[in-house]
Coordinates of C-alpha atoms in Angstrom, one line a residue:
M1 CA 98.7 148.8 76.7
D2 CA 96.9 152.1 77.6
S3 CA 93.1 152.2 77.4
S4 CA 92.9 155.3 75.2
V5 CA 90.1 155.1 72.6
V6 CA 90.0 157.3 69.4
T7 CA 86.8 158.6 68.1
A8 CA 86.2 156.6 64.9
P9 CA 84.7 158.1 61.7
A10 CA 81.6 156.6 60.3
G11 CA 82.1 153.2 58.7
E12 CA 81.7 154.5 55.2
R13 CA 84.2 157.2 55.8
L14 CA 86.8 154.7 57.2
R15 CA 86.3 152.5 54.1
E16 CA 86.9 155.5 51.9
L17 CA 90.0 156.4 53.8
V18 CA 91.4 152.9 53.7
A19 CA 90.7 152.6 50.0
A20 CA 92.4 155.9 49.3
L21 CA 95.5 155.0 51.3
A22 CA 95.6 151.6 49.6
V23 CA 95.8 153.3 46.2
T24 CA 98.2 156.1 47.3
T25 CA 100.7 153.7 49.0
T26 CA 100.6 151.4 46.0
V27 CA 101.3 154.2 43.6
G28 CA 103.8 155.7 46.0
Y29 CA 105.8 152.5 46.4
G30 CA 105.5 151.7 42.7
V31 CA 106.9 155.0 41.5
L32 CA 109.3 156.1 44.3
I33 CA 110.7 152.6 45.1
Y34 CA 110.1 149.9 42.5
A35 CA 110.4 151.9 39.3
F36 CA 114.1 152.4 40.0
S37 CA 115.1 148.8 39.3
A38 CA 113.5 148.9 35.9
L39 CA 115.4 152.1 35.0
L40 CA 118.8 151.2 36.5
G41 CA 120.3 150.0 33.2
P42 CA 119.2 152.9 30.9
M43 CA 120.0 155.5 33.5
S44 CA 123.5 154.2 34.1
H45 CA 124.2 154.1 30.3
D46 CA 122.7 157.6 29.6
L47 CA 124.5 159.3 32.6
A48 CA 127.8 157.3 31.8
V49 CA 128.2 156.2 35.4
S50 CA 128.4 152.8 37.1
T51 CA 125.3 151.0 38.3
T52 CA 126.9 151.1 41.8
T53 CA 126.9 154.9 41.7
V54 CA 123.3 155.0 40.6
V55 CA 122.3 152.5 43.3
G56 CA 124.0 154.8 45.8
A57 CA 121.4 157.4 45.0
S58 CA 118.6 155.0 45.9
T59 CA 120.4 154.1 49.2
T60 CA 120.7 157.8 49.9
A61 CA 116.9 158.2 49.6
V62 CA 116.3 155.3 52.0
L63 CA 118.7 156.8 54.6
V64 CA 117.1 160.2 54.3
S65 CA 113.7 158.7 54.8
G66 CA 114.9 156.9 57.9
L67 CA 116.5 159.9 59.4
I68 CA 113.4 162.1 59.2
S69 CA 111.0 159.4 60.4
I70 CA 110.8 160.8 64.0
P71 CA 110.0 164.4 63.1
V72 CA 107.5 163.2 60.5
G73 CA 105.9 161.0 63.1
R74 CA 105.8 163.8 65.6
R75 CA 104.2 166.1 63.0
L76 CA 101.5 163.5 62.3
D77 CA 100.7 163.2 66.0
V78 CA 100.4 167.0 66.4
R79 CA 98.8 168.1 63.1
G80 CA 97.4 164.9 61.5
G81 CA 98.1 163.5 58.1
R82 CA 96.1 165.5 55.5
G83 CA 98.5 168.5 55.1
L84 CA 101.6 166.4 55.5
M85 CA 100.7 163.6 53.1
A86 CA 99.3 166.0 50.5
T87 CA 102.5 168.1 50.7
G88 CA 104.6 164.9 50.4
S89 CA 102.6 164.0 47.3
V90 CA 103.4 167.3 45.7
L91 CA 107.1 167.0 46.6
A92 CA 107.2 163.4 45.3
A93 CA 105.7 164.3 41.9
F94 CA 108.1 167.3 41.7
A95 CA 111.1 165.1 42.6
V96 CA 110.2 162.3 40.1
L97 CA 109.8 165.0 37.4
G98 CA 113.2 166.4 38.4
W99 CA 114.6 162.8 38.2
S100 CA 113.6 162.7 34.6
R101 CA 115.8 165.7 33.8
V102 CA 119.0 164.9 35.7
E103 CA 122.2 165.2 33.7
N104 CA 124.9 164.3 36.2
T105 CA 125.5 162.4 39.4
F106 CA 125.2 165.5 41.7
Q107 CA 121.7 166.2 40.3
L108 CA 120.7 162.5 40.6
Y109 CA 121.7 162.4 44.3
A110 CA 120.0 165.8 45.0
V111 CA 116.8 164.5 43.5
F112 CA 116.9 161.3 45.5
V113 CA 117.3 163.3 48.7
L114 CA 113.9 164.9 47.9
I115 CA 112.5 161.4 47.1
G116 CA 113.7 160.2 50.5
V117 CA 111.9 163.1 52.2
A118 CA 108.8 162.5 50.2
S119 CA 108.8 158.8 50.9
A120 CA 108.8 159.4 54.6
M121 CA 105.7 161.5 54.1
V122 CA 103.5 159.3 51.9
L123 CA 104.3 155.6 52.3
Y124 CA 103.3 153.0 54.9
P125 CA 104.4 154.7 58.1
P126 CA 102.3 157.9 57.8
A127 CA 99.4 155.9 56.3
M128 CA 99.4 153.6 59.4
A129 CA 99.6 156.5 61.7
V130 CA 96.6 158.1 60.1
V131 CA 94.6 154.9 60.3
V132 CA 95.5 154.4 64.0
S133 CA 94.5 158.0 64.8
V134 CA 91.0 157.7 63.3
A135 CA 89.9 154.0 63.3
A136 CA 88.2 152.3 66.2
P137 CA 90.6 149.7 67.9
A138 CA 88.6 146.8 66.5
K139 CA 89.0 148.0 63.0
R140 CA 92.7 149.0 63.0
T141 CA 94.2 145.6 62.1
N142 CA 91.9 144.9 59.2
S143 CA 92.4 148.4 57.9
I144 CA 96.2 148.1 58.0
L145 CA 96.0 144.7 56.5
T146 CA 93.9 145.9 53.5
I147 CA 96.4 148.7 52.8
T148 CA 99.4 146.4 53.0
L149 CA 97.8 143.7 50.9
V150 CA 97.0 146.1 48.1
G151 CA 100.4 147.8 48.5
G152 CA 102.0 144.5 48.1
L153 CA 101.0 144.5 44.5
A154 CA 103.1 147.7 43.8
S155 CA 106.1 145.8 42.5
S156 CA 104.0 143.5 40.3
I157 CA 102.3 146.5 38.7
F158 CA 105.0 149.2 38.4
I159 CA 108.1 147.2 37.6
P160 CA 106.7 145.9 34.3
L161 CA 104.8 149.1 33.6
T162 CA 108.0 151.2 34.1
G163 CA 109.9 148.7 31.9
Y164 CA 107.3 149.0 29.1
L165 CA 107.2 152.8 29.3
A166 CA 111.0 153.0 29.2
L167 CA 111.2 150.7 26.2
A168 CA 108.4 152.6 24.4
L169 CA 109.2 156.2 25.4
G170 CA 112.7 156.3 26.9
W171 CA 113.5 156.4 30.6
R172 CA 113.1 160.2 30.9
T173 CA 109.7 160.3 29.4
A174 CA 108.7 157.2 31.3
L175 CA 109.5 159.1 34.6
A176 CA 107.5 162.1 33.4
V177 CA 104.5 159.8 32.8
L178 CA 105.0 158.2 36.3
A179 CA 105.2 161.7 37.9
G180 CA 101.9 162.5 36.3
I181 CA 100.3 159.3 37.6
L182 CA 101.7 160.0 41.0
A183 CA 100.4 163.5 41.1
A184 CA 97.0 162.7 39.6
T185 CA 96.2 160.0 42.1
T186 CA 98.0 160.8 45.4
I187 CA 97.5 164.6 45.7
P188 CA 93.7 164.7 45.4
L189 CA 93.2 161.5 47.4
H190 CA 95.3 162.8 50.3
L191 CA 93.5 166.1 50.3
L192 CA 90.0 164.6 50.1
A193 CA 90.2 161.4 52.0
V194 CA 92.7 161.9 54.8
P195 CA 90.9 163.6 57.7
P196 CA 92.2 166.4 59.9
R197 CA 93.8 165.4 63.2
Q198 CA 91.6 163.4 65.5
T199 CA 92.0 164.1 69.2
P200 CA 92.1 160.9 71.3
K201 CA 89.5 160.6 74.1
L202 CA 90.7 158.7 77.2
T203 CA 88.4 156.2 78.9
S204 CA 90.4 156.2 82.1
T205 CA 92.2 158.7 84.3
R206 CA 95.5 157.1 83.6
S207 CA 97.9 159.3 81.7
P208 CA 99.0 157.9 78.4
K209 CA 102.6 156.9 78.0
S210 CA 104.5 159.8 76.3
P211 CA 106.3 159.0 73.1
T212 CA 109.8 159.7 74.5
R213 CA 109.2 157.6 77.6
V214 CA 109.2 154.4 75.6
L215 CA 113.0 154.8 75.3
K216 CA 113.2 153.8 79.0
D217 CA 111.3 150.6 78.3
P218 CA 113.7 147.6 77.9
G219 CA 111.0 145.9 75.8
F220 CA 111.2 148.7 73.2
W221 CA 114.9 148.0 72.7
F222 CA 114.3 144.3 72.3
L223 CA 111.7 145.2 69.7
A224 CA 113.9 147.7 67.9
G225 CA 116.9 145.3 68.0
A226 CA 114.8 142.5 66.5
F227 CA 113.4 144.5 63.7
V228 CA 116.8 146.2 62.9
V229 CA 118.5 142.8 62.7
H230 CA 115.7 141.3 60.6
S231 CA 115.4 144.3 58.3
A232 CA 119.2 144.2 57.6
A233 CA 119.1 140.4 56.9
L234 CA 116.2 140.6 54.5
A235 CA 117.7 143.5 52.6
A236 CA 121.0 141.6 52.3
I237 CA 119.5 138.4 51.1
S238 CA 117.1 140.2 48.7
V239 CA 120.0 141.7 46.8
H240 CA 122.2 138.6 46.7
L241 CA 119.7 135.7 46.5
V242 CA 119.7 135.4 42.7
L243 CA 123.5 135.2 42.6
Y244 CA 123.5 132.6 45.3
L245 CA 120.9 130.5 43.5
I246 CA 123.1 130.6 40.4
T247 CA 126.1 129.4 42.4
L248 CA 123.8 126.4 43.5
G249 CA 123.5 125.5 39.8
H250 CA 120.3 127.2 38.7
P251 CA 120.2 129.0 35.4
P252 CA 119.9 132.8 35.7
A253 CA 116.3 132.9 34.5
R254 CA 115.2 130.2 36.9
A255 CA 117.1 131.8 39.7
A256 CA 115.3 135.1 39.1
S257 CA 111.9 133.3 39.1
L258 CA 112.7 131.5 42.3
A259 CA 113.7 134.7 44.0
G260 CA 110.5 136.3 42.8
L261 CA 108.6 133.9 45.1
L262 CA 109.6 136.2 48.0
G263 CA 107.6 139.1 46.8
L264 CA 104.5 137.0 46.0
L265 CA 104.6 135.3 49.4
S266 CA 104.9 138.5 51.3
V267 CA 101.1 138.9 50.8
T268 CA 100.5 135.4 52.0
G269 CA 102.6 136.0 55.1
R270 CA 100.6 139.1 55.9
L271 CA 97.3 137.1 55.7
V272 CA 98.7 134.3 57.8
T273 CA 99.8 136.9 60.4
S274 CA 96.5 138.7 60.5
V275 CA 94.4 135.5 60.8
S276 CA 96.7 134.1 63.5
A277 CA 96.3 137.2 65.6
R278 CA 92.8 136.0 66.5
W279 CA 94.5 133.4 68.8
L280 CA 98.0 134.6 69.6
P281 CA 99.7 137.9 70.4
M282 CA 101.2 139.6 67.4
A283 CA 104.8 139.5 68.9
T284 CA 104.4 135.7 69.4
I285 CA 103.2 135.1 65.9
T286 CA 105.9 137.2 64.4
S287 CA 108.6 135.4 66.5
L288 CA 107.3 132.1 65.2
I289 CA 107.3 133.2 61.6
L290 CA 110.9 134.6 61.9
T291 CA 112.0 131.3 63.4
V292 CA 110.5 129.4 60.4
Q293 CA 112.3 131.8 58.2
G294 CA 115.7 131.1 59.9
I295 CA 115.3 127.4 59.6
A296 CA 114.2 127.6 56.0
I297 CA 117.0 129.8 54.8
A298 CA 119.5 127.6 56.8
L299 CA 118.4 124.6 54.8
L300 CA 118.7 126.3 51.4
P301 CA 122.5 125.4 51.0
V302 CA 121.5 121.8 51.7
L303 CA 118.3 121.4 49.7
G304 CA 118.5 124.3 47.3
R305 CA 120.4 122.6 44.5
Q306 CA 117.1 120.9 43.5
V307 CA 114.2 122.9 42.2
A308 CA 111.7 121.4 44.6
G309 CA 114.1 121.9 47.5
A310 CA 114.7 125.5 46.6
I311 CA 111.0 126.2 46.2
G312 CA 110.2 124.6 49.6
C313 CA 112.9 126.7 51.4
L314 CA 111.9 129.9 49.7
V315 CA 108.2 129.4 50.2
L316 CA 108.7 129.1 54.0
F317 CA 111.3 131.9 54.0
G318 CA 109.0 134.2 51.9
L319 CA 106.3 134.1 54.5
G320 CA 108.2 136.5 56.6
F321 CA 108.6 139.0 53.9
G322 CA 106.3 141.9 54.5
V323 CA 105.2 140.7 57.9
S324 CA 106.8 143.7 59.7
S325 CA 104.5 146.1 57.9
I326 CA 101.5 144.7 59.7
A327 CA 103.3 143.4 62.8
T328 CA 105.0 146.6 63.8
P329 CA 101.9 148.8 64.2
A330 CA 100.0 145.9 65.9
I331 CA 102.8 145.3 68.5
L332 CA 103.3 149.0 69.2
L333 CA 99.6 149.5 69.7
D334 CA 99.4 146.5 72.0
R335 CA 102.3 147.7 74.1
Y336 CA 101.8 151.5 74.1
G337 CA 98.4 152.4 72.8
A338 CA 97.4 154.9 70.1
T339 CA 98.6 158.1 71.8
G340 CA 101.8 159.3 70.2
F341 CA 101.8 156.4 67.8
G342 CA 103.4 158.4 64.9
T343 CA 106.3 159.5 67.0
I344 CA 106.9 156.0 68.5
A345 CA 106.7 154.4 65.1
G346 CA 109.2 156.9 63.9
M347 CA 111.6 156.0 66.7
L348 CA 111.4 152.4 65.6
G349 CA 111.4 153.3 61.9
T350 CA 114.6 155.3 61.9
P351 CA 117.0 152.5 62.8
T352 CA 115.1 149.8 60.8
T353 CA 115.2 151.9 57.7
I354 CA 118.9 152.6 58.1
A355 CA 119.4 148.9 58.5
K356 CA 117.5 148.3 55.2
A357 CA 119.8 150.8 53.5
T358 CA 123.0 149.4 54.8
G359 CA 122.1 145.7 54.8
P360 CA 123.0 145.0 51.1
L361 CA 126.4 146.7 51.5
A362 CA 127.2 144.6 54.6
G363 CA 126.0 141.5 52.8
A364 CA 128.2 142.3 49.8
G365 CA 131.2 142.7 52.0
L366 CA 130.5 139.4 53.8
A367 CA 129.9 137.5 50.5
E368 CA 133.1 138.9 49.0
A369 CA 135.2 138.0 52.0
F370 CA 133.8 134.6 52.8
G371 CA 131.4 133.6 50.0
Y372 CA 127.6 133.3 49.7
R373 CA 127.1 130.3 51.9
P374 CA 128.3 132.2 55.1
L375 CA 126.1 135.1 54.0
V376 CA 123.0 132.8 53.8
L377 CA 123.8 131.2 57.2
S378 CA 124.3 134.7 58.7
V379 CA 120.8 135.6 57.5
A380 CA 119.5 132.4 59.2
V381 CA 121.1 133.4 62.5
A382 CA 119.8 136.9 62.2
C383 CA 116.2 135.7 61.7
V384 CA 116.5 133.4 64.8
V385 CA 118.1 136.3 66.9
A386 CA 115.3 138.6 65.8
A387 CA 112.7 136.0 66.8
A388 CA 114.3 135.7 70.2
G389 CA 114.2 139.5 70.6
L390 CA 110.5 139.5 69.9
A391 CA 109.9 136.7 72.3
L392 CA 111.8 138.6 75.0
T393 CA 109.6 141.7 74.3
R394 CA 106.6 139.7 75.5
K395 CA 108.5 138.8 78.7
V396 CA 109.3 142.4 79.7
R397 CA 106.4 144.5 81.0
P398 CA 106.3 148.1 79.8
V399 CA 107.7 150.7 82.2
A400 CA 104.8 152.1 84.2
T401 CA 103.6 155.6 83.2
M402 CA 104.1 158.5 85.5

């Protein structure tokens, strides 16, 4: 880890920034990501297309977001977050308003390309990069934890809110209302709370590792491989878990409730990870959690026919949901320091985001060809492989800077 230290804002200013980003990421995820699931049915019916076609628009947004992660990260490193995040908020509100007016598949996909661009500019990755650039090293982890804990409530708030609005007003008017909420909260908060770029001050004569040089570090590839495999596995099981629980004999309503444990436990997992970081390196903690995940999901076919067994397996498996949002910045900071963080995070974010987008499709193919049990066991193997990759990251020293 390099020894660069960033000038921190006053404590009150940092608290204001963290509070603002907690609100904007919660609203951003709620409107840009989670509202979609509540509107899938009425959208498909109104546009007279299959749900698969509509889901493809959401997948397109995720892919676009991943593909532009590196240029967005580089822009954050060079210019800071205020202009970029405020512009992203304007684009997001405009795109959601456009979403409310689509009449055909082409328009729907075009709007979701814009949503993908906006998502890359306003969600966790840019928020973390801003915090890293302005917060003192001792305050970064708690600041990131606060943002992700609040952001973890986005689905609990916006899925039912969107469903209620769609039922009361129709899905198009519901989206117009959500666009207004998005604009009213995120644009002013990003303009007022996000500071201009902070210039790092070095406490040693050692040159910081350049962002592109991490590509020569074998540890970076172990890290990237671990998070890519894990992201794809979680995306696959998230989509297919309810159906698998139904095949185990649970009624649909109970299966949906059991699957909902994963979202609730993602917050618990982040707390466990943060507290454990006082005693162990973040890569080690994350590796242990992913190992527990793998064992828990592997036991689901054996124990999951009983309610208690299913709950036990999903509780342990759910601890790893959301861990990457706090583990990724901590591991990158520990290994490479704060200089160029946005670009480095973008290099990691591109393949992991693409994995999230393609994981459900790969999972569907596997389930269709071999059944749900092999899919679940494949997810277990993926978790253990990812855990091994993170453990190897600790064994490989970073390539020396030049």
